[in-house]
């Protein structure tokens, strides 16, 4: 399968590192507005995951990585990209800019066979969470959103808790700072995002609730979400407070997730009772690592905690989608 990546930010670069080592995949091109020598440097060295485990070189206008020759493009307009000439089967749209059907479809118009966003798109793009509703594809099946890291963590947990019975859920994701925050205090339309990310605990509003209501229509108006950015470069801990329809026990909740992690959600959910901290889940491929030692119940209120690597766990689900496309299931 011939793949191209549009946008070489955190997710694009981590996908690059993983895809060049993936059997059955040919990474034919990457596109970004940064200069090629800058991209090569950022692929070689990463402050979170360390140096690349393979050689990365630049020859002419191409990257040489893990024995593959990958064309570098420097085109801001997707409609002008040479996907038809390069016979690109799948574009991973990782800029975070082309989020509507009209904008993302430019890749299809340029000749790509399929497009997968690296985030939650607009409502006119199908929202499909791997392991939950990936088979519910309609006429727009060549353009999909796999959600974001927080959506992939939350969806499976809400679905499983629904099997017991939910009235409402409040979610606070303690999340590492991101590139959409400032390194030092500066102007920002979201005033809190403009504060120095590595110096404060910063509450930030997110669209997670709207995304989850698209997936769980019966819970519309019953989901509240916020993220609290903390001064670490990677990792997240999601705190779910479920109001249940009936009384449950912590043991009952933990057993639900313990069994799911062994069976239908293997490789997506992990269950542990080890005393983890966020650094322990760096490089973990699961979307949610349930810490059963932190599960508490008061009456009909359940407090559930789940770690996840917001970059590696999320790119693992994107790679699941790559395999899904490669198997001809779209």
PDB file of C-alpha atoms in Angstrom:
ATOM      1  CA  UNK A   1       0.000   0.000   0.000  1.00  0.00           C
ATOM      2  CA  UNK A   2       1.344   3.399  -1.036  1.00  0.00           C
ATOM      3  CA  UNK A   3       0.968   6.044   1.669  1.00  0.00           C
ATOM      4  CA  UNK A   4       1.626   9.777   1.886  1.00  0.00           C
ATOM      5  CA  UNK A   5       1.602  12.015   4.967  1.00  0.00           C
ATOM      6  CA  UNK A   6       0.429  15.615   4.760  1.00  0.00           C
ATOM      7  CA  UNK A   7       1.720  17.581   7.749  1.00  0.00           C
ATOM      8  CA  UNK A   8       4.812  16.582   9.700  1.00  0.00           C
ATOM      9  CA  UNK A   9       4.013  17.744  13.207  1.00  0.00           C
ATOM     10  CA  UNK A  10       4.134  15.509  16.274  1.00  0.00           C
ATOM     11  CA  UNK A  11       1.697  12.913  14.911  1.00  0.00           C
ATOM     12  CA  UNK A  12       2.982  13.038  11.331  1.00  0.00           C
ATOM     13  CA  UNK A  13       6.584  12.469  12.406  1.00  0.00           C
ATOM     14  CA  UNK A  14       5.732   9.613  14.772  1.00  0.00           C
ATOM     15  CA  UNK A  15       3.674   7.964  12.035  1.00  0.00           C
ATOM     16  CA  UNK A  16       6.656   8.382   9.683  1.00  0.00           C
ATOM     17  CA  UNK A  17       8.971   6.604  12.136  1.00  0.00           C
ATOM     18  CA  UNK A  18       6.543   3.732  12.538  1.00  0.00           C
ATOM     19  CA  UNK A  19       5.368   3.345   8.934  1.00  0.00           C
ATOM     20  CA  UNK A  20       8.850   3.120   7.409  1.00  0.00           C
ATOM     21  CA  UNK A  21       9.372   0.010   9.545  1.00  0.00           C
ATOM     22  CA  UNK A  22       5.975  -1.535   8.766  1.00  0.00           C
ATOM     23  CA  UNK A  23       5.823  -4.511   6.359  1.00  0.00           C
ATOM     24  CA  UNK A  24       3.500  -4.139   3.399  1.00  0.00           C
ATOM     25  CA  UNK A  25       3.643  -0.334   3.464  1.00  0.00           C
ATOM     26  CA  UNK A  26       5.511   1.970   1.119  1.00  0.00           C
ATOM     27  CA  UNK A  27       5.778   5.523   2.364  1.00  0.00           C
ATOM     28  CA  UNK A  28       6.087   7.354  -0.942  1.00  0.00           C
ATOM     29  CA  UNK A  29       5.870  11.036   0.030  1.00  0.00           C
ATOM     30  CA  UNK A  30       5.545  13.549   2.840  1.00  0.00           C
ATOM     31  CA  UNK A  31       4.394  17.138   2.507  1.00  0.00           C
ATOM     32  CA  UNK A  32       5.109  20.028   4.846  1.00  0.00           C
ATOM     33  CA  UNK A  33       5.834  23.747   4.723  1.00  0.00           C
ATOM     34  CA  UNK A  34       9.032  23.399   6.795  1.00  0.00           C
ATOM     35  CA  UNK A  35      12.393  23.047   5.069  1.00  0.00           C
ATOM     36  CA  UNK A  36      13.668  19.547   4.298  1.00  0.00           C
ATOM     37  CA  UNK A  37      16.791  19.796   6.471  1.00  0.00           C
ATOM     38  CA  UNK A  38      14.596  20.833   9.425  1.00  0.00           C
ATOM     39  CA  UNK A  39      12.313  17.856   8.906  1.00  0.00           C
ATOM     40  CA  UNK A  40      15.236  15.432   8.633  1.00  0.00           C
ATOM     41  CA  UNK A  41      16.635  16.728  11.925  1.00  0.00           C
ATOM     42  CA  UNK A  42      13.267  16.419  13.723  1.00  0.00           C
ATOM     43  CA  UNK A  43      12.864  12.869  12.421  1.00  0.00           C
ATOM     44  CA  UNK A  44      16.329  11.878  13.628  1.00  0.00           C
ATOM     45  CA  UNK A  45      15.978  13.326  17.116  1.00  0.00           C
ATOM     46  CA  UNK A  46      12.893  13.443  19.307  1.00  0.00           C
ATOM     47  CA  UNK A  47      12.722  14.855  22.831  1.00  0.00           C
ATOM     48  CA  UNK A  48      10.055  12.342  23.908  1.00  0.00           C
ATOM     49  CA  UNK A  49      10.949   9.104  22.106  1.00  0.00           C
ATOM     50  CA  UNK A  50      14.675   9.586  21.604  1.00  0.00           C
ATOM     51  CA  UNK A  51      16.809   9.208  18.462  1.00  0.00           C
ATOM     52  CA  UNK A  52      15.482   7.256  15.492  1.00  0.00           C
ATOM     53  CA  UNK A  53      16.549   3.613  15.413  1.00  0.00           C
ATOM     54  CA  UNK A  54      17.396   3.827  11.695  1.00  0.00           C
ATOM     55  CA  UNK A  55      19.479   6.119   9.512  1.00  0.00           C
ATOM     56  CA  UNK A  56      17.819   9.183   8.012  1.00  0.00           C
ATOM     57  CA  UNK A  57      19.565  11.004   5.183  1.00  0.00           C
ATOM     58  CA  UNK A  58      18.733  13.675   2.606  1.00  0.00           C
ATOM     59  CA  UNK A  59      19.555  13.246  -1.083  1.00  0.00           C
ATOM     60  CA  UNK A  60      18.419  15.827  -3.611  1.00  0.00           C
ATOM     61  CA  UNK A  61      14.813  16.516  -2.599  1.00  0.00           C
ATOM     62  CA  UNK A  62      14.182  13.164  -0.950  1.00  0.00           C
ATOM     63  CA  UNK A  63      14.451  11.499   2.439  1.00  0.00           C
ATOM     64  CA  UNK A  64      16.243   8.169   2.736  1.00  0.00           C
ATOM     65  CA  UNK A  65      14.962   6.297   5.780  1.00  0.00           C
ATOM     66  CA  UNK A  66      15.203   2.606   6.687  1.00  0.00           C
ATOM     67  CA  UNK A  67      16.123   1.796   3.098  1.00  0.00           C
ATOM     68  CA  UNK A  68      13.134   3.651   1.625  1.00  0.00           C
ATOM     69  CA  UNK A  69      13.310   6.688  -0.622  1.00  0.00           C
ATOM     70  CA  UNK A  70      10.564   9.141   0.293  1.00  0.00           C
ATOM     71  CA  UNK A  71       9.773  12.176  -1.814  1.00  0.00           C
ATOM     72  CA  UNK A  72       9.575  15.499   0.017  1.00  0.00           C
ATOM     73  CA  UNK A  73       6.918  17.988  -1.092  1.00  0.00           C
ATOM     74  CA  UNK A  74       6.597  21.627  -0.098  1.00  0.00           C
ATOM     75  CA  UNK A  75       3.051  22.460  -1.220  1.00  0.00           C
ATOM     76  CA  UNK A  76       0.508  24.221   1.045  1.00  0.00           C
ATOM     77  CA  UNK A  77      -2.509  23.467  -1.205  1.00  0.00           C
ATOM     78  CA  UNK A  78      -3.678  19.803  -1.096  1.00  0.00           C
ATOM     79  CA  UNK A  79      -5.385  20.085  -4.488  1.00  0.00           C
ATOM     80  CA  UNK A  80      -1.971  20.661  -6.105  1.00  0.00           C
ATOM     81  CA  UNK A  81      -0.287  17.596  -4.612  1.00  0.00           C
ATOM     82  CA  UNK A  82       0.758  14.864  -7.103  1.00  0.00           C
ATOM     83  CA  UNK A  83      -1.143  11.996  -5.510  1.00  0.00           C
ATOM     84  CA  UNK A  84      -2.406  10.669  -8.838  1.00  0.00           C
ATOM     85  CA  UNK A  85       1.054  10.569 -10.402  1.00  0.00           C
ATOM     86  CA  UNK A  86       2.481   8.920  -7.280  1.00  0.00           C
ATOM     87  CA  UNK A  87      -0.392   6.384  -7.179  1.00  0.00           C
ATOM     88  CA  UNK A  88      -1.104   7.135  -3.530  1.00  0.00           C
ATOM     89  CA  UNK A  89      -3.580   4.706  -1.973  1.00  0.00           C
ATOM     90  CA  UNK A  90      -3.926   6.550   1.335  1.00  0.00           C
ATOM     91  CA  UNK A  91      -3.180  10.051   2.595  1.00  0.00           C
ATOM     92  CA  UNK A  92      -2.791  10.621   6.309  1.00  0.00           C
ATOM     93  CA  UNK A  93      -3.934  14.228   6.751  1.00  0.00           C
ATOM     94  CA  UNK A  94      -1.960  15.400   9.769  1.00  0.00           C
ATOM     95  CA  UNK A  95      -1.905  19.187   9.450  1.00  0.00           C
ATOM     96  CA  UNK A  96      -4.970  19.736  11.630  1.00  0.00           C
ATOM     97  CA  UNK A  97      -6.141  22.338   9.115  1.00  0.00           C
ATOM     98  CA  UNK A  98      -8.238  20.520   6.502  1.00  0.00           C
ATOM     99  CA  UNK A  99     -11.036  19.332   8.748  1.00  0.00           C
ATOM    100  CA  UNK A 100     -14.177  19.761   6.636  1.00  0.00           C
ATOM    101  CA  UNK A 101     -15.339  17.468   3.861  1.00  0.00           C
ATOM    102  CA  UNK A 102     -14.716  20.146   1.230  1.00  0.00           C
ATOM    103  CA  UNK A 103     -11.164  20.820   2.409  1.00  0.00           C
ATOM    104  CA  UNK A 104     -10.066  17.238   3.086  1.00  0.00           C
ATOM    105  CA  UNK A 105     -11.614  16.017  -0.189  1.00  0.00           C
ATOM    106  CA  UNK A 106      -8.962  17.972  -2.057  1.00  0.00           C
ATOM    107  CA  UNK A 107      -6.687  14.984  -1.476  1.00  0.00           C
ATOM    108  CA  UNK A 108      -9.215  12.736  -3.227  1.00  0.00           C
ATOM    109  CA  UNK A 109      -9.540  15.225  -6.075  1.00  0.00           C
ATOM    110  CA  UNK A 110      -5.738  15.200  -6.379  1.00  0.00           C
ATOM    111  CA  UNK A 111      -5.849  11.439  -6.929  1.00  0.00           C
ATOM    112  CA  UNK A 112      -5.554   9.807  -3.503  1.00  0.00           C
ATOM    113  CA  UNK A 113      -7.614   6.663  -2.966  1.00  0.00           C
ATOM    114  CA  UNK A 114      -8.481   7.329   0.694  1.00  0.00           C
ATOM    115  CA  UNK A 115      -7.960  10.012   3.326  1.00  0.00           C
ATOM    116  CA  UNK A 116      -7.735   9.561   7.079  1.00  0.00           C
ATOM    117  CA  UNK A 117      -7.518  12.618   9.320  1.00  0.00           C
ATOM    118  CA  UNK A 118      -5.317  12.643  12.418  1.00  0.00           C
ATOM    119  CA  UNK A 119      -7.999  14.272  14.551  1.00  0.00           C
ATOM    120  CA  UNK A 120     -11.748  14.769  14.845  1.00  0.00           C
ATOM    121  CA  UNK A 121     -13.061  16.477  11.728  1.00  0.00           C
ATOM    122  CA  UNK A 122     -16.182  18.499  11.097  1.00  0.00           C
ATOM    123  CA  UNK A 123     -19.579  16.828  11.393  1.00  0.00           C
ATOM    124  CA  UNK A 124     -19.760  16.250   7.626  1.00  0.00           C
ATOM    125  CA  UNK A 125     -16.868  13.750   7.921  1.00  0.00           C
ATOM    126  CA  UNK A 126     -17.767  10.337   9.410  1.00  0.00           C
ATOM    127  CA  UNK A 127     -16.388   9.862  12.932  1.00  0.00           C
ATOM    128  CA  UNK A 128     -15.174   6.276  13.223  1.00  0.00           C
ATOM    129  CA  UNK A 129     -13.376   5.002  16.325  1.00  0.00           C
ATOM    130  CA  UNK A 130     -11.333   1.880  15.717  1.00  0.00           C
ATOM    131  CA  UNK A 131     -12.620  -0.999  17.818  1.00  0.00           C
ATOM    132  CA  UNK A 132     -16.016   0.666  18.225  1.00  0.00           C
ATOM    133  CA  UNK A 133     -17.679   1.536  14.910  1.00  0.00           C
ATOM    134  CA  UNK A 134     -15.080   1.133  12.159  1.00  0.00           C
ATOM    135  CA  UNK A 135     -17.404  -1.138  10.192  1.00  0.00           C
ATOM    136  CA  UNK A 136     -20.224   1.439  10.083  1.00  0.00           C
ATOM    137  CA  UNK A 137     -18.983   3.025   6.864  1.00  0.00           C
ATOM    138  CA  UNK A 138     -21.311   4.788   4.448  1.00  0.00           C
ATOM    139  CA  UNK A 139     -20.962   6.455   1.043  1.00  0.00           C
ATOM    140  CA  UNK A 140     -18.228   8.740   2.422  1.00  0.00           C
ATOM    141  CA  UNK A 141     -16.057   5.780   3.346  1.00  0.00           C
ATOM    142  CA  UNK A 142     -12.985   7.118   1.522  1.00  0.00           C
ATOM    143  CA  UNK A 143     -12.771  10.093   3.903  1.00  0.00           C
ATOM    144  CA  UNK A 144     -12.927   9.399   7.623  1.00  0.00           C
ATOM    145  CA  UNK A 145     -11.939  10.803  10.979  1.00  0.00           C
ATOM    146  CA  UNK A 146     -10.561   8.347  13.558  1.00  0.00           C
ATOM    147  CA  UNK A 147     -11.140  10.886  16.341  1.00  0.00           C
ATOM    148  CA  UNK A 148      -8.403  12.172  18.618  1.00  0.00           C
ATOM    149  CA  UNK A 149      -6.438  10.585  21.457  1.00  0.00           C
ATOM    150  CA  UNK A 150      -8.977  11.605  24.111  1.00  0.00           C
ATOM    151  CA  UNK A 151     -11.929  10.385  22.025  1.00  0.00           C
ATOM    152  CA  UNK A 152     -10.249   7.019  21.486  1.00  0.00           C
ATOM    153  CA  UNK A 153      -9.631   6.674  25.215  1.00  0.00           C
ATOM    154  CA  UNK A 154     -13.154   7.738  26.231  1.00  0.00           C
ATOM    155  CA  UNK A 155     -15.313   5.945  23.663  1.00  0.00           C
ATOM    156  CA  UNK A 156     -14.517   2.394  24.707  1.00  0.00           C
ATOM    157  CA  UNK A 157     -14.852   3.172  28.415  1.00  0.00           C
ATOM    158  CA  UNK A 158     -18.236   4.838  27.999  1.00  0.00           C
ATOM    159  CA  UNK A 159     -19.466   1.995  25.802  1.00  0.00           C
ATOM    160  CA  UNK A 160     -18.483  -0.624  28.361  1.00  0.00           C
ATOM    161  CA  UNK A 161     -19.970   1.329  31.275  1.00  0.00           C
ATOM    162  CA  UNK A 162     -23.196   1.655  29.287  1.00  0.00           C
ATOM    163  CA  UNK A 163     -23.573  -2.105  29.621  1.00  0.00           C
ATOM    164  CA  UNK A 164     -24.209  -1.447  33.330  1.00  0.00           C
ATOM    165  CA  UNK A 165     -26.199   1.752  32.820  1.00  0.00           C
ATOM    166  CA  UNK A 166     -25.082   5.408  32.724  1.00  0.00           C
ATOM    167  CA  UNK A 167     -27.028   8.559  33.561  1.00  0.00           C
ATOM    168  CA  UNK A 168     -24.153  10.991  32.953  1.00  0.00           C
ATOM    169  CA  UNK A 169     -20.378  11.242  32.804  1.00  0.00           C
ATOM    170  CA  UNK A 170     -17.934  14.023  33.637  1.00  0.00           C
ATOM    171  CA  UNK A 171     -14.440  13.671  32.137  1.00  0.00           C
ATOM    172  CA  UNK A 172     -11.326  15.614  33.091  1.00  0.00           C
ATOM    173  CA  UNK A 173      -8.257  14.627  31.071  1.00  0.00           C
ATOM    174  CA  UNK A 174      -4.985  15.551  32.769  1.00  0.00           C
ATOM    175  CA  UNK A 175      -2.969  16.003  29.602  1.00  0.00           C
ATOM    176  CA  UNK A 176       0.593  16.936  28.680  1.00  0.00           C
ATOM    177  CA  UNK A 177       1.032  20.341  27.097  1.00  0.00           C
ATOM    178  CA  UNK A 178       0.799  20.570  23.302  1.00  0.00           C
ATOM    179  CA  UNK A 179       1.990  22.753  20.437  1.00  0.00           C
ATOM    180  CA  UNK A 180      -1.245  24.744  20.593  1.00  0.00           C
ATOM    181  CA  UNK A 181      -0.054  26.280  23.858  1.00  0.00           C
ATOM    182  CA  UNK A 182       2.666  28.868  24.402  1.00  0.00           C
ATOM    183  CA  UNK A 183       6.145  28.241  25.791  1.00  0.00           C
ATOM    184  CA  UNK A 184       6.145  31.642  27.531  1.00  0.00           C
ATOM    185  CA  UNK A 185       3.250  33.981  28.261  1.00  0.00           C
ATOM    186  CA  UNK A 186       1.830  35.523  25.122  1.00  0.00           C
ATOM    187  CA  UNK A 187      -1.374  36.589  23.388  1.00  0.00           C
ATOM    188  CA  UNK A 188      -3.822  33.835  22.472  1.00  0.00           C
ATOM    189  CA  UNK A 189      -7.544  33.843  21.660  1.00  0.00           C
ATOM    190  CA  UNK A 190      -7.922  31.287  24.474  1.00  0.00           C
ATOM    191  CA  UNK A 191      -6.322  33.299  27.276  1.00  0.00           C
ATOM    192  CA  UNK A 192      -5.279  30.270  29.318  1.00  0.00           C
ATOM    193  CA  UNK A 193      -3.592  28.625  26.308  1.00  0.00           C
ATOM    194  CA  UNK A 194      -1.449  31.753  26.087  1.00  0.00           C
ATOM    195  CA  UNK A 195       0.151  31.121  29.472  1.00  0.00           C
ATOM    196  CA  UNK A 196       3.536  29.379  29.823  1.00  0.00           C
ATOM    197  CA  UNK A 197       2.711  25.693  29.341  1.00  0.00           C
ATOM    198  CA  UNK A 198       5.587  24.280  31.396  1.00  0.00           C
ATOM    199  CA  UNK A 199       4.966  26.524  34.396  1.00  0.00           C
ATOM    200  CA  UNK A 200       1.296  26.013  35.303  1.00  0.00           C
ATOM    201  CA  UNK A 201      -1.599  23.590  35.525  1.00  0.00           C
ATOM    202  CA  UNK A 202      -3.869  25.019  32.833  1.00  0.00           C
ATOM    203  CA  UNK A 203      -7.577  24.187  32.340  1.00  0.00           C
ATOM    204  CA  UNK A 204      -8.424  24.129  28.619  1.00  0.00           C
ATOM    205  CA  UNK A 205     -11.825  23.704  26.972  1.00  0.00           C
ATOM    206  CA  UNK A 206     -11.986  20.976  24.304  1.00  0.00           C
ATOM    207  CA  UNK A 207     -14.559  19.606  21.859  1.00  0.00           C
ATOM    208  CA  UNK A 208     -14.375  16.092  23.327  1.00  0.00           C
ATOM    209  CA  UNK A 209     -17.928  16.283  24.645  1.00  0.00           C
ATOM    210  CA  UNK A 210     -19.381  17.155  21.231  1.00  0.00           C
ATOM    211  CA  UNK A 211     -17.447  14.301  19.630  1.00  0.00           C
ATOM    212  CA  UNK A 212     -18.703  11.802  22.198  1.00  0.00           C
ATOM    213  CA  UNK A 213     -22.297  12.984  21.753  1.00  0.00           C
ATOM    214  CA  UNK A 214     -21.966  12.195  18.040  1.00  0.00           C
ATOM    215  CA  UNK A 215     -21.104   8.629  19.036  1.00  0.00           C
ATOM    216  CA  UNK A 216     -23.532   8.281  21.960  1.00  0.00           C
ATOM    217  CA  UNK A 217     -26.662  10.100  20.859  1.00  0.00           C
ATOM    218  CA  UNK A 218     -28.687   8.891  23.854  1.00  0.00           C
ATOM    219  CA  UNK A 219     -26.229  10.645  26.199  1.00  0.00           C
ATOM    220  CA  UNK A 220     -26.646  14.048  24.541  1.00  0.00           C
ATOM    221  CA  UNK A 221     -26.607  16.691  27.244  1.00  0.00           C
ATOM    222  CA  UNK A 222     -25.233  14.182  29.754  1.00  0.00           C
ATOM    223  CA  UNK A 223     -21.514  14.399  28.941  1.00  0.00           C
ATOM    224  CA  UNK A 224     -19.243  17.125  30.313  1.00  0.00           C
ATOM    225  CA  UNK A 225     -15.563  17.305  29.395  1.00  0.00           C
ATOM    226  CA  UNK A 226     -12.526  19.445  30.083  1.00  0.00           C
ATOM    227  CA  UNK A 227      -8.791  18.918  29.825  1.00  0.00           C
ATOM    228  CA  UNK A 228      -6.271  20.149  32.363  1.00  0.00           C
ATOM    229  CA  UNK A 229      -2.849  20.651  30.831  1.00  0.00           C
ATOM    230  CA  UNK A 230       0.028  19.777  33.150  1.00  0.00           C
ATOM    231  CA  UNK A 231       3.778  20.500  32.836  1.00  0.00           C
ATOM    232  CA  UNK A 232       4.915  17.229  31.245  1.00  0.00           C
ATOM    233  CA  UNK A 233       5.824  16.691  27.589  1.00  0.00           C
ATOM    234  CA  UNK A 234       3.941  13.417  27.062  1.00  0.00           C
ATOM    235  CA  UNK A 235       1.220  11.280  28.585  1.00  0.00           C
ATOM    236  CA  UNK A 236      -2.271  11.738  29.982  1.00  0.00           C
ATOM    237  CA  UNK A 237      -4.512  10.519  32.782  1.00  0.00           C
ATOM    238  CA  UNK A 238      -8.257  10.646  32.160  1.00  0.00           C
ATOM    239  CA  UNK A 239     -10.546  10.918  35.186  1.00  0.00           C
ATOM    240  CA  UNK A 240     -14.082   9.657  34.494  1.00  0.00           C
ATOM    241  CA  UNK A 241     -16.883  10.318  36.974  1.00  0.00           C
ATOM    242  CA  UNK A 242     -19.901   8.215  36.009  1.00  0.00           C
ATOM    243  CA  UNK A 243     -23.335   8.661  37.532  1.00  0.00           C
ATOM    244  CA  UNK A 244     -24.848   5.212  37.221  1.00  0.00           C
ATOM    245  CA  UNK A 245     -28.487   4.174  36.981  1.00  0.00           C
ATOM    246  CA  UNK A 246     -28.004   1.536  39.665  1.00  0.00           C
ATOM    247  CA  UNK A 247     -25.524   0.935  42.460  1.00  0.00           C
ATOM    248  CA  UNK A 248     -22.357  -0.935  41.489  1.00  0.00           C
ATOM    249  CA  UNK A 249     -19.154  -1.990  43.239  1.00  0.00           C
ATOM    250  CA  UNK A 250     -15.549  -1.169  42.369  1.00  0.00           C
ATOM    251  CA  UNK A 251     -14.892  -4.892  41.978  1.00  0.00           C
ATOM    252  CA  UNK A 252     -17.731  -5.164  39.448  1.00  0.00           C
ATOM    253  CA  UNK A 253     -16.382  -2.243  37.405  1.00  0.00           C
ATOM    254  CA  UNK A 254     -12.813  -3.525  37.491  1.00  0.00           C
ATOM    255  CA  UNK A 255     -13.876  -7.007  36.429  1.00  0.00           C
ATOM    256  CA  UNK A 256     -15.720  -5.519  33.455  1.00  0.00           C
ATOM    257  CA  UNK A 257     -12.548  -3.868  32.179  1.00  0.00           C
ATOM    258  CA  UNK A 258     -10.261  -6.726  33.137  1.00  0.00           C
ATOM    259  CA  UNK A 259     -12.276  -9.098  30.951  1.00  0.00           C
ATOM    260  CA  UNK A 260     -12.653  -6.601  28.094  1.00  0.00           C
ATOM    261  CA  UNK A 261      -8.878  -6.104  28.031  1.00  0.00           C
ATOM    262  CA  UNK A 262      -8.420  -9.864  27.636  1.00  0.00           C
ATOM    263  CA  UNK A 263     -11.113 -10.334  24.998  1.00  0.00           C
ATOM    264  CA  UNK A 264     -12.863  -7.972  22.605  1.00  0.00           C
ATOM    265  CA  UNK A 265     -10.726  -4.933  23.478  1.00  0.00           C
ATOM    266  CA  UNK A 266      -7.372  -6.654  23.584  1.00  0.00           C
ATOM    267  CA  UNK A 267      -4.697  -4.310  22.147  1.00  0.00           C
ATOM    268  CA  UNK A 268      -7.009  -1.293  22.667  1.00  0.00           C
ATOM    269  CA  UNK A 269      -7.634  -1.399  26.426  1.00  0.00           C
ATOM    270  CA  UNK A 270      -5.145  -2.542  29.043  1.00  0.00           C
ATOM    271  CA  UNK A 271      -5.975  -3.249  32.686  1.00  0.00           C
ATOM    272  CA  UNK A 272      -3.500  -2.958  35.538  1.00  0.00           C
ATOM    273  CA  UNK A 273      -3.407  -2.489  39.290  1.00  0.00           C
ATOM    274  CA  UNK A 274       0.274  -1.548  39.360  1.00  0.00           C
ATOM    275  CA  UNK A 275       1.029   1.892  40.899  1.00  0.00           C
ATOM    276  CA  UNK A 276       1.786   3.617  37.586  1.00  0.00           C
ATOM    277  CA  UNK A 277       2.774   7.204  36.834  1.00  0.00           C
ATOM    278  CA  UNK A 278       2.503   8.864  33.446  1.00  0.00           C
ATOM    279  CA  UNK A 279       6.125   8.185  32.446  1.00  0.00           C
ATOM    280  CA  UNK A 280       5.429   4.442  32.716  1.00  0.00           C
ATOM    281  CA  UNK A 281       3.035   4.525  29.760  1.00  0.00           C
ATOM    282  CA  UNK A 282       5.354   6.295  27.296  1.00  0.00           C
ATOM    283  CA  UNK A 283       5.361   4.162  24.145  1.00  0.00           C
ATOM    284  CA  UNK A 284       2.289   2.176  25.237  1.00  0.00           C
ATOM    285  CA  UNK A 285       0.131   1.309  22.199  1.00  0.00           C
ATOM    286  CA  UNK A 286      -3.211   1.042  24.049  1.00  0.00           C
ATOM    287  CA  UNK A 287      -5.848   3.775  23.868  1.00  0.00           C
ATOM    288  CA  UNK A 288      -6.642   3.395  27.575  1.00  0.00           C
ATOM    289  CA  UNK A 289      -4.727   1.799  30.425  1.00  0.00           C
ATOM    290  CA  UNK A 290      -7.234   1.335  33.248  1.00  0.00           C
ATOM    291  CA  UNK A 291      -5.674   1.673  36.687  1.00  0.00           C
ATOM    292  CA  UNK A 292      -7.964  -0.546  38.747  1.00  0.00           C
ATOM    293  CA  UNK A 293      -6.223   0.443  41.982  1.00  0.00           C
ATOM    294  CA  UNK A 294      -7.771   3.915  41.579  1.00  0.00           C
ATOM    295  CA  UNK A 295     -11.361   2.804  40.905  1.00  0.00           C
ATOM    296  CA  UNK A 296     -13.718   4.076  43.614  1.00  0.00           C
ATOM    297  CA  UNK A 297     -17.480   3.964  44.114  1.00  0.00           C
ATOM    298  CA  UNK A 298     -19.677   6.149  46.309  1.00  0.00           C
ATOM    299  CA  UNK A 299     -23.328   5.231  46.025  1.00  0.00           C
ATOM    300  CA  UNK A 300     -24.124   5.381  42.306  1.00  0.00           C
ATOM    301  CA  UNK A 301     -21.041   7.488  41.497  1.00  0.00           C
ATOM    302  CA  UNK A 302     -18.056   5.695  39.941  1.00  0.00           C
ATOM    303  CA  UNK A 303     -14.624   7.287  39.635  1.00  0.00           C
ATOM    304  CA  UNK A 304     -12.493   5.571  36.968  1.00  0.00           C
ATOM    305  CA  UNK A 305      -8.925   6.476  35.949  1.00  0.00           C
ATOM    306  CA  UNK A 306      -7.200   5.645  32.655  1.00  0.00           C
ATOM    307  CA  UNK A 307      -3.692   6.511  31.491  1.00  0.00           C
ATOM    308  CA  UNK A 308      -2.749   6.842  27.817  1.00  0.00           C
ATOM    309  CA  UNK A 309       0.187   7.963  25.703  1.00  0.00           C
ATOM    310  CA  UNK A 310      -1.481  10.735  23.725  1.00  0.00           C
ATOM    311  CA  UNK A 311       0.943  10.300  20.800  1.00  0.00           C
ATOM    312  CA  UNK A 312       1.991   6.650  20.653  1.00  0.00           C
ATOM    313  CA  UNK A 313      -1.369   5.239  21.697  1.00  0.00           C
ATOM    314  CA  UNK A 314      -3.166   7.421  19.184  1.00  0.00           C
ATOM    315  CA  UNK A 315      -0.834   6.654  16.272  1.00  0.00           C
ATOM    316  CA  UNK A 316      -1.340   2.972  17.080  1.00  0.00           C
ATOM    317  CA  UNK A 317      -5.039   3.375  16.251  1.00  0.00           C
ATOM    318  CA  UNK A 318      -4.176   5.253  13.048  1.00  0.00           C
ATOM    319  CA  UNK A 319      -1.952   2.320  12.106  1.00  0.00           C
ATOM    320  CA  UNK A 320      -4.880  -0.004  12.813  1.00  0.00           C
ATOM    321  CA  UNK A 321      -6.778   2.042  10.231  1.00  0.00           C
ATOM    322  CA  UNK A 322      -3.867   1.730   7.791  1.00  0.00           C
ATOM    323  CA  UNK A 323      -4.106  -2.065   8.128  1.00  0.00           C
ATOM    324  CA  UNK A 324      -7.889  -1.841   7.763  1.00  0.00           C
ATOM    325  CA  UNK A 325      -7.513   0.058   4.481  1.00  0.00           C
ATOM    326  CA  UNK A 326      -4.747  -2.269   3.326  1.00  0.00           C
ATOM    327  CA  UNK A 327      -6.970  -5.277   3.903  1.00  0.00           C
ATOM    328  CA  UNK A 328      -9.559  -3.759   1.547  1.00  0.00           C
ATOM    329  CA  UNK A 329     -12.177  -3.282   4.265  1.00  0.00           C
ATOM    330  CA  UNK A 330     -13.052   0.299   3.324  1.00  0.00           C
TER     331      UNK A 330
END
